mmCIF file with all atom_site columns, C-alpha atoms in Angstrom:
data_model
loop_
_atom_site.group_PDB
_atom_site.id
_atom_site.type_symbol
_atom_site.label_atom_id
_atom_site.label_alt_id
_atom_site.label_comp_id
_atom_site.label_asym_id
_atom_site.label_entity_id
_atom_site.label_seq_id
_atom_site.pdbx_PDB_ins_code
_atom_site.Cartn_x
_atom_site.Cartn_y
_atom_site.Cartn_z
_atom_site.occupancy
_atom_site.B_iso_or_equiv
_atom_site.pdbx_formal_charge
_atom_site.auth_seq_id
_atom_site.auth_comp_id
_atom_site.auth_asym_id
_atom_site.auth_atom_id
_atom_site.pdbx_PDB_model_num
ATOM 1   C CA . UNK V 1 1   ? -77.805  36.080 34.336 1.00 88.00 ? 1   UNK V CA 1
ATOM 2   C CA . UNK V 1 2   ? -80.933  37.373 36.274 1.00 90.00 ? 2   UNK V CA 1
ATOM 3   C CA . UNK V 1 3   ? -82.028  35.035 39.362 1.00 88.00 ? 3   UNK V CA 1
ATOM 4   C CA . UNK V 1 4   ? -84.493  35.706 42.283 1.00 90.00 ? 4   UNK V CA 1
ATOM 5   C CA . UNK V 1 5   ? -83.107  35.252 46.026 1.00 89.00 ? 5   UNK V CA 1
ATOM 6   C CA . UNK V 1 6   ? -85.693  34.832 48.753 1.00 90.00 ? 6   UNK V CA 1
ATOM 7   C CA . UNK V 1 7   ? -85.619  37.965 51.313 1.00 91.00 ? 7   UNK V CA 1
ATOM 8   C CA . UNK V 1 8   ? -85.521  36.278 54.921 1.00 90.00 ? 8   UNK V CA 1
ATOM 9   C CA . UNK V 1 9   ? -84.598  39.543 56.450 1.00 91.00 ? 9   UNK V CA 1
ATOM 10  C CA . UNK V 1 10  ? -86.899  40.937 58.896 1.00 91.00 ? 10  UNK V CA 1
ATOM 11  C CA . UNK V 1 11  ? -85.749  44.578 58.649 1.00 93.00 ? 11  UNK V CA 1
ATOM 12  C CA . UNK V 1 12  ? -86.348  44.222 54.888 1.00 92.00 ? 12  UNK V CA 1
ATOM 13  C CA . UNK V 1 13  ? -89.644  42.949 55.341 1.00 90.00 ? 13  UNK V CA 1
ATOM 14  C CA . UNK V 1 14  ? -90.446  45.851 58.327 1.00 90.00 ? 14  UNK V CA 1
ATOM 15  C CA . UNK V 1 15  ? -89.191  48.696 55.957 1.00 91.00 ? 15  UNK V CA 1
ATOM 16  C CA . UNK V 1 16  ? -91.812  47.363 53.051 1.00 89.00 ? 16  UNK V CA 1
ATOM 17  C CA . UNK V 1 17  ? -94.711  46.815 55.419 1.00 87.00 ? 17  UNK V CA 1
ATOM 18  C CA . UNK V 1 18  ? -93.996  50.383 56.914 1.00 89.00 ? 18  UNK V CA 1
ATOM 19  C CA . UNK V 1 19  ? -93.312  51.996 53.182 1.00 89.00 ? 19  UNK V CA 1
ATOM 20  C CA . UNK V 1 20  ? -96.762  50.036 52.218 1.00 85.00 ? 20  UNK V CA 1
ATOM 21  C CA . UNK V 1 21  ? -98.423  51.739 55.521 1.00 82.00 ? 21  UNK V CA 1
ATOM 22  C CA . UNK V 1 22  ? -97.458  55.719 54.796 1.00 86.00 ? 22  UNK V CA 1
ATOM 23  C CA . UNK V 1 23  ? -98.219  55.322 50.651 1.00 81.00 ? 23  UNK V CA 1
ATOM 24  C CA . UNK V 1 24  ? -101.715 53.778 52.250 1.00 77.00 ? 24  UNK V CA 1
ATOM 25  C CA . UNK V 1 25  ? -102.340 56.705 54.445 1.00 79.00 ? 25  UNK V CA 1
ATOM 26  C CA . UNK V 1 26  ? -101.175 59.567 51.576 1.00 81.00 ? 26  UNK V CA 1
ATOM 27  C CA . UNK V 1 27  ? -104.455 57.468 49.071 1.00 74.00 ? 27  UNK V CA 1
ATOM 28  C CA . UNK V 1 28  ? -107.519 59.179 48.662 1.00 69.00 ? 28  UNK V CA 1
ATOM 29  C CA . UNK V 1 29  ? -110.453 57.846 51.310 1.00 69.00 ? 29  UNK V CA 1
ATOM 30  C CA . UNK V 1 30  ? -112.053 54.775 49.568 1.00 66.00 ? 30  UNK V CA 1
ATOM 31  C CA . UNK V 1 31  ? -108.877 53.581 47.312 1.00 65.00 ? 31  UNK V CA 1
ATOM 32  C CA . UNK V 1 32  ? -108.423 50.195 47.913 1.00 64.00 ? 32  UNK V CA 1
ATOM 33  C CA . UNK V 1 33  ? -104.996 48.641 47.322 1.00 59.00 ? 33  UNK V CA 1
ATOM 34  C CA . UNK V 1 34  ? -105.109 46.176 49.844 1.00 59.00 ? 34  UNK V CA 1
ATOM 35  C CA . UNK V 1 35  ? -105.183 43.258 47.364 1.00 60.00 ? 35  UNK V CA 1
ATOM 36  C CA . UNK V 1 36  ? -101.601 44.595 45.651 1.00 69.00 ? 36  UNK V CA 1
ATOM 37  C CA . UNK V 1 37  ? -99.720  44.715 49.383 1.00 75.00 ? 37  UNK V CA 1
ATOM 38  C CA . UNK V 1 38  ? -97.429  42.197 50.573 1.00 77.00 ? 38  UNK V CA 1
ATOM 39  C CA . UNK V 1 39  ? -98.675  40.326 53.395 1.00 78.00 ? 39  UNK V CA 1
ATOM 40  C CA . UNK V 1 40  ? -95.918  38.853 55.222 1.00 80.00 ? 40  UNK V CA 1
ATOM 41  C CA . UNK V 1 41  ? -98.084  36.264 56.164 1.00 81.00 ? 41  UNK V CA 1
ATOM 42  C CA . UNK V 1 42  ? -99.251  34.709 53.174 1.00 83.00 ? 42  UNK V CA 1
ATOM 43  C CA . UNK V 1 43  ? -96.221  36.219 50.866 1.00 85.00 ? 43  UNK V CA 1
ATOM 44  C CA . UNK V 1 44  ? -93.043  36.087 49.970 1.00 90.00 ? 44  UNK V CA 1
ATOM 45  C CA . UNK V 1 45  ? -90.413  38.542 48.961 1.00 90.00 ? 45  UNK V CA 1
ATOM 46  C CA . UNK V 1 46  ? -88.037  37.604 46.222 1.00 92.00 ? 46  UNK V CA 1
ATOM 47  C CA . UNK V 1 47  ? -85.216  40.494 45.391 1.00 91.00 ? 47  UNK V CA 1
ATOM 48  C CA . UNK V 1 48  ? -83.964  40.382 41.688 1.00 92.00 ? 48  UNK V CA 1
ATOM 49  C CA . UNK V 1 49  ? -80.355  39.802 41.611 1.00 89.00 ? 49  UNK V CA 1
ATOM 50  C CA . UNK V 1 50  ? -77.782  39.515 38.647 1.00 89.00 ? 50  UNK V CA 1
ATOM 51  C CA . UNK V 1 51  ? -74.226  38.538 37.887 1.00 86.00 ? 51  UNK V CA 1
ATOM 52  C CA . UNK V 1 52  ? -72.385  39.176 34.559 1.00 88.00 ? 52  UNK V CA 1
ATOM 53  C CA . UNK V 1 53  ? -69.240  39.574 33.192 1.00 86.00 ? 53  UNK V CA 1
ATOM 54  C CA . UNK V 1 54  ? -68.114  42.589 31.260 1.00 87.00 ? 54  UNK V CA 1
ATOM 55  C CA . UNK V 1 55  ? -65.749  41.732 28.170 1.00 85.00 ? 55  UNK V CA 1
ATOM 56  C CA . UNK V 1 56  ? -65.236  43.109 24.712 1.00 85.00 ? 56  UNK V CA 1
ATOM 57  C CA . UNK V 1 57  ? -64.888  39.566 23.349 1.00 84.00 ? 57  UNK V CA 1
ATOM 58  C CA . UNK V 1 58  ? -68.090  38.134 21.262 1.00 88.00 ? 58  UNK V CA 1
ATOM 59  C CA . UNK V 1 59  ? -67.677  35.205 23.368 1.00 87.00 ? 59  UNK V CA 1
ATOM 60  C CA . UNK V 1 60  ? -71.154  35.213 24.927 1.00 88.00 ? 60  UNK V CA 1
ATOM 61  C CA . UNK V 1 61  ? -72.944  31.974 25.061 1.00 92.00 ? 61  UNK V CA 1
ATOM 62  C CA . UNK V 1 62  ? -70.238  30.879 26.336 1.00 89.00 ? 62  UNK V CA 1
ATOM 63  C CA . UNK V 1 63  ? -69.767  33.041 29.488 1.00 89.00 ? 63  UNK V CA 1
ATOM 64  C CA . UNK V 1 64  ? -73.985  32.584 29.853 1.00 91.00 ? 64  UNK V CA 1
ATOM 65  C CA . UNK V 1 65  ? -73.308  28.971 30.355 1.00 93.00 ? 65  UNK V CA 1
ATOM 66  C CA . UNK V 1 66  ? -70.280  29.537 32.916 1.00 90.00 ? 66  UNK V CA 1
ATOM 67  C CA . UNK V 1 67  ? -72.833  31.829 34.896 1.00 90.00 ? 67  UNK V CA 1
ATOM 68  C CA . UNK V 1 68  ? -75.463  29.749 34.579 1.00 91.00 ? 68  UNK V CA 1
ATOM 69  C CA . UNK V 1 69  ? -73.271  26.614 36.014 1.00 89.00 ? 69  UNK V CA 1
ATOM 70  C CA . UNK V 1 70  ? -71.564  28.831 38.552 1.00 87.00 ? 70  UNK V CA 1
ATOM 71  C CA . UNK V 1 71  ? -75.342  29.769 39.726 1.00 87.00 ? 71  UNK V CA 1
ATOM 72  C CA . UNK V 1 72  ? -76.199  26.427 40.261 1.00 86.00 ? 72  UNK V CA 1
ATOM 73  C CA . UNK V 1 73  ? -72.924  25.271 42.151 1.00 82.00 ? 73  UNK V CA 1
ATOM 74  C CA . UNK V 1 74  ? -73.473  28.255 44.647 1.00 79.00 ? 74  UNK V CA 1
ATOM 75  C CA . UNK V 1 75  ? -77.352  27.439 44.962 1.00 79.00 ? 75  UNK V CA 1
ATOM 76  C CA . UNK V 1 76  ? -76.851  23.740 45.286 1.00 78.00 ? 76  UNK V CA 1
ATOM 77  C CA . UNK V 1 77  ? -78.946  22.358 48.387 1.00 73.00 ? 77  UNK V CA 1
ATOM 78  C CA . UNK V 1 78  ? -76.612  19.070 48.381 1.00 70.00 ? 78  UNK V CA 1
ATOM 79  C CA . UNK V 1 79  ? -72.720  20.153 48.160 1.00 63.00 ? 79  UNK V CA 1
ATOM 80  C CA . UNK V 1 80  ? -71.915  16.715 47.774 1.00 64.00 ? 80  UNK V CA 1
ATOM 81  C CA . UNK V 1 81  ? -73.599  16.878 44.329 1.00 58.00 ? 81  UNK V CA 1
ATOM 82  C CA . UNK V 1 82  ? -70.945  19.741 43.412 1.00 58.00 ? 82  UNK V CA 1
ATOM 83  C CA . UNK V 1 83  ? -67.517  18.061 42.101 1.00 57.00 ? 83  UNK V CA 1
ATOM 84  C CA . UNK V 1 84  ? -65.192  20.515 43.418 1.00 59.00 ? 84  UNK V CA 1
ATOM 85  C CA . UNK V 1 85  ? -65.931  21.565 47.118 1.00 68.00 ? 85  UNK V CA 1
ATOM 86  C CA . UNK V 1 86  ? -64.552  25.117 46.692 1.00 74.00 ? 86  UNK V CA 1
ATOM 87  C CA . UNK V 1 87  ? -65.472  28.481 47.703 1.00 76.00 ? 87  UNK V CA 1
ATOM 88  C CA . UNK V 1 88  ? -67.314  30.300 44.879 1.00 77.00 ? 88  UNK V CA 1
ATOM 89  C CA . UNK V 1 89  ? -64.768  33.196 44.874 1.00 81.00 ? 89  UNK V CA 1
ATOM 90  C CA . UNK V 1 90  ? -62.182  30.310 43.510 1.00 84.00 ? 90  UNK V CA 1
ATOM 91  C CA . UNK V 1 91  ? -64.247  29.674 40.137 1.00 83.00 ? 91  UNK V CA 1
ATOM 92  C CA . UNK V 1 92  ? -64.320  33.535 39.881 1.00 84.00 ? 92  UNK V CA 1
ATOM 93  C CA . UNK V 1 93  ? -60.619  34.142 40.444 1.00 88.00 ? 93  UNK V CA 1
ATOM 94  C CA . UNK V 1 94  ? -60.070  31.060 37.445 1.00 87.00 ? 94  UNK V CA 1
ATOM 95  C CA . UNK V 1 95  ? -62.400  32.384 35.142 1.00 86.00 ? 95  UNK V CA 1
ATOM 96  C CA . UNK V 1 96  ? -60.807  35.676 35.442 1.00 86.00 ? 96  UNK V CA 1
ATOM 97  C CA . UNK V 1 97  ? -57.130  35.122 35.707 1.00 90.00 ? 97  UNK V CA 1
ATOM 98  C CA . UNK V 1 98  ? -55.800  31.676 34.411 1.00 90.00 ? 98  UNK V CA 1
ATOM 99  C CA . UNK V 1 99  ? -58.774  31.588 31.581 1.00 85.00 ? 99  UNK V CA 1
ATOM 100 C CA . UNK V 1 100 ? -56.609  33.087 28.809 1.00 84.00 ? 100 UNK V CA 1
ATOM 101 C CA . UNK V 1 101 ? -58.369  34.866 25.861 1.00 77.00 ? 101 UNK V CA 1
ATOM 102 C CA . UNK V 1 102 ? -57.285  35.539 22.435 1.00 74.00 ? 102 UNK V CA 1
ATOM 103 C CA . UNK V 1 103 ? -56.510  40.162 22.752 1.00 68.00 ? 103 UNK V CA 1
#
């Protein structure tokens, strides 16, 4: 499952503005790439992210659903939407070891 997360860091921001900076200086005179750079003012910086699960069983729909609604428990803005107020590492560890599959 591939999901965006918003990048709030500031030294992740400073290290792309700085990166942007030194490949602007190495350009020819007269390139302009201005309108391709982020601009922490009027931007922002999404990093790509993804979560899977590994397994030799053809059983895939079905894990893309539990990743999907494990995504949106973890993501919720209102926990008291989510049924079960429990850590996220608890739907891993029961998914994982008390989810029995056919060998």
């Amino acid at each position: 499952l591939l999901f965006y997360e918003l990048v709030e860091d500031t030294k992740v921001q400073n290290t792309l503005e700085s990166m942007q900076t030194k490949y602007r200086e190495s350009r020819r005179p007269g390139t302009n790439i201005e309108e391709d750079s982020f601009n922490r003012a009027e931007d922002k910086l999404y990093a790509s992210k993804c979560i899977c699960f590994v397994t030799v069983q053809p059983i895939f729909r079905l894990l893309r659903a539990y990743l999907e609604q494990l995504y949106a428990v973890a993501t919720a803005k209102d926990k008291s939407m989510v049924s079960a107020k429990l850590p996220l590492e608890s739907y891993l560890y029961n998914i994982l070891y008390e989810v029995f599959l056919p060998p």
